[in-house]
């Protein structure tokens, strides 16, 4: 298995798209994997799911499992496959089950600040 670490994010995390806050949580975790940038995974219960719509897109990672994707939308603006989740992650990364990760390269703003 690749070297993956999952650690709690001790700060508050907010996610905005088009000026609308869709996440406000103090329960996020940070996934650190090899040479990839750190990714923040947010409990699904802390996401305003009214702004997400499931797509048919999926990818597979041998170290995490199969990812399912969501389009993020606010009003008339949307970005396809901008959030993903591992609904059945492999046991070594079970801590990201029922969590979502947002792609900040697609116009999603992720803010981490003191809680």
CSV table of C-alpha atoms in Angstrom, one decimal:
chain,number,residue,atom,x,y,z
A,1,UNK,CA,0.0,0.0,0.0
A,2,UNK,CA,1.2,3.5,-0.7
A,3,UNK,CA,2.0,5.7,2.3
A,4,UNK,CA,-1.3,7.3,3.2
A,5,UNK,CA,-1.9,9.1,6.5
A,6,UNK,CA,-5.2,10.5,7.7
A,7,UNK,CA,-5.2,13.1,10.5
A,8,UNK,CA,-7.9,15.3,12.0
A,9,UNK,CA,-8.0,18.9,10.8
A,10,UNK,CA,-8.0,20.9,14.1
A,11,UNK,CA,-9.2,24.1,12.4
A,12,UNK,CA,-12.6,25.0,11.0
A,13,UNK,CA,-13.2,24.3,7.3
A,14,UNK,CA,-15.5,26.1,5.0
A,15,UNK,CA,-16.2,25.4,1.3
A,16,UNK,CA,-17.7,28.1,-0.9
A,17,UNK,CA,-18.8,28.1,-4.5
A,18,UNK,CA,-19.9,31.2,-6.3
A,19,UNK,CA,-20.0,33.0,-2.9
A,20,UNK,CA,-22.3,30.4,-1.3
A,21,UNK,CA,-21.1,28.5,1.7
A,22,UNK,CA,-21.8,24.8,1.2
A,23,UNK,CA,-19.6,23.4,4.0
A,24,UNK,CA,-18.9,24.6,7.6
A,25,UNK,CA,-17.3,22.0,9.8
A,26,UNK,CA,-14.8,21.3,12.6
A,27,UNK,CA,-14.9,17.6,11.9
A,28,UNK,CA,-12.8,17.3,8.7
A,29,UNK,CA,-9.8,15.0,8.2
A,30,UNK,CA,-6.7,15.6,6.0
A,31,UNK,CA,-5.5,12.8,3.8
A,32,UNK,CA,-1.8,12.8,3.0
A,33,UNK,CA,-0.7,10.5,0.2
A,34,UNK,CA,2.8,10.2,-1.2
A,35,UNK,CA,3.7,13.1,-3.4
A,36,UNK,CA,0.1,14.3,-3.9
A,37,UNK,CA,-1.1,17.6,-2.3
A,38,UNK,CA,-3.0,17.1,1.0
A,39,UNK,CA,-6.7,16.7,0.5
A,40,UNK,CA,-9.4,17.6,3.0
A,41,UNK,CA,-12.3,15.2,3.5
A,42,UNK,CA,-15.5,16.5,5.0
A,43,UNK,CA,-18.2,14.5,6.7
A,44,UNK,CA,-21.2,14.3,4.4
A,45,UNK,CA,-23.5,15.4,7.3
A,46,UNK,CA,-21.7,18.7,7.3
A,47,UNK,CA,-22.2,19.4,3.5
A,48,UNK,CA,-25.2,21.2,2.2
A,49,UNK,CA,-26.1,18.4,-0.2
A,50,UNK,CA,-28.7,20.6,-1.9
A,51,UNK,CA,-25.8,22.0,-3.9
A,52,UNK,CA,-24.5,18.6,-5.1
A,53,UNK,CA,-25.8,16.3,-7.7
A,54,UNK,CA,-24.4,12.8,-8.2
A,55,UNK,CA,-22.9,12.0,-11.6
A,56,UNK,CA,-22.1,8.7,-13.3
A,57,UNK,CA,-18.4,9.4,-13.3
A,58,UNK,CA,-16.2,7.0,-11.2
A,59,UNK,CA,-12.5,6.5,-10.8
A,60,UNK,CA,-10.5,3.8,-9.0
A,61,UNK,CA,-7.5,4.2,-6.8
A,62,UNK,CA,-5.7,1.0,-5.7
A,63,UNK,CA,-5.0,2.6,-2.3
A,64,UNK,CA,-8.4,4.1,-1.6
A,65,UNK,CA,-11.0,2.2,-3.7
A,66,UNK,CA,-13.7,3.5,-6.1
A,67,UNK,CA,-14.6,7.1,-6.0
A,68,UNK,CA,-18.0,8.4,-7.0
A,69,UNK,CA,-18.4,12.1,-8.1
A,70,UNK,CA,-20.8,15.0,-7.7
A,71,UNK,CA,-21.4,18.2,-9.7
A,72,UNK,CA,-21.5,21.3,-7.5
A,73,UNK,CA,-24.0,23.9,-8.4
A,74,UNK,CA,-25.2,27.3,-7.1
A,75,UNK,CA,-27.9,29.1,-9.1
A,76,UNK,CA,-27.0,28.8,-12.8
A,77,UNK,CA,-23.3,28.0,-12.1
A,78,UNK,CA,-22.0,24.5,-11.8
A,79,UNK,CA,-18.8,22.6,-12.1
A,80,UNK,CA,-19.0,18.9,-13.0
A,81,UNK,CA,-17.3,16.2,-10.9
A,82,UNK,CA,-15.9,18.8,-8.5
A,83,UNK,CA,-16.5,16.6,-5.4
A,84,UNK,CA,-15.9,12.9,-4.8
A,85,UNK,CA,-16.5,10.3,-2.1
A,86,UNK,CA,-15.2,6.8,-1.4
A,87,UNK,CA,-18.4,5.1,-0.2
A,88,UNK,CA,-16.6,1.7,0.3
A,89,UNK,CA,-13.0,2.7,0.9
A,90,UNK,CA,-10.4,0.0,1.5
A,91,UNK,CA,-10.0,-0.8,5.2
A,92,UNK,CA,-6.7,1.1,5.6
A,93,UNK,CA,-8.5,4.4,4.8
A,94,UNK,CA,-11.9,3.7,6.4
A,95,UNK,CA,-11.8,7.1,8.1
A,96,UNK,CA,-12.8,8.7,4.8
A,97,UNK,CA,-16.0,6.7,4.5
A,98,UNK,CA,-19.1,9.0,4.3
A,99,UNK,CA,-16.8,12.0,3.6
A,100,UNK,CA,-16.6,14.3,0.6
A,101,UNK,CA,-13.5,15.9,-0.9
A,102,UNK,CA,-13.8,19.1,-3.1
A,103,UNK,CA,-11.5,19.9,-6.0
A,104,UNK,CA,-10.2,23.4,-5.3
A,105,UNK,CA,-8.7,23.6,-8.8
A,106,UNK,CA,-12.3,23.8,-10.2
A,107,UNK,CA,-13.4,27.1,-8.7
A,108,UNK,CA,-14.2,25.7,-5.3
A,109,UNK,CA,-12.8,27.8,-2.4
A,110,UNK,CA,-11.7,25.8,0.6
A,111,UNK,CA,-10.8,27.8,3.7
A,112,UNK,CA,-9.1,26.4,6.8
A,113,UNK,CA,-9.0,28.8,9.8
A,114,UNK,CA,-8.8,28.6,13.6
A,115,UNK,CA,-12.0,27.2,15.1
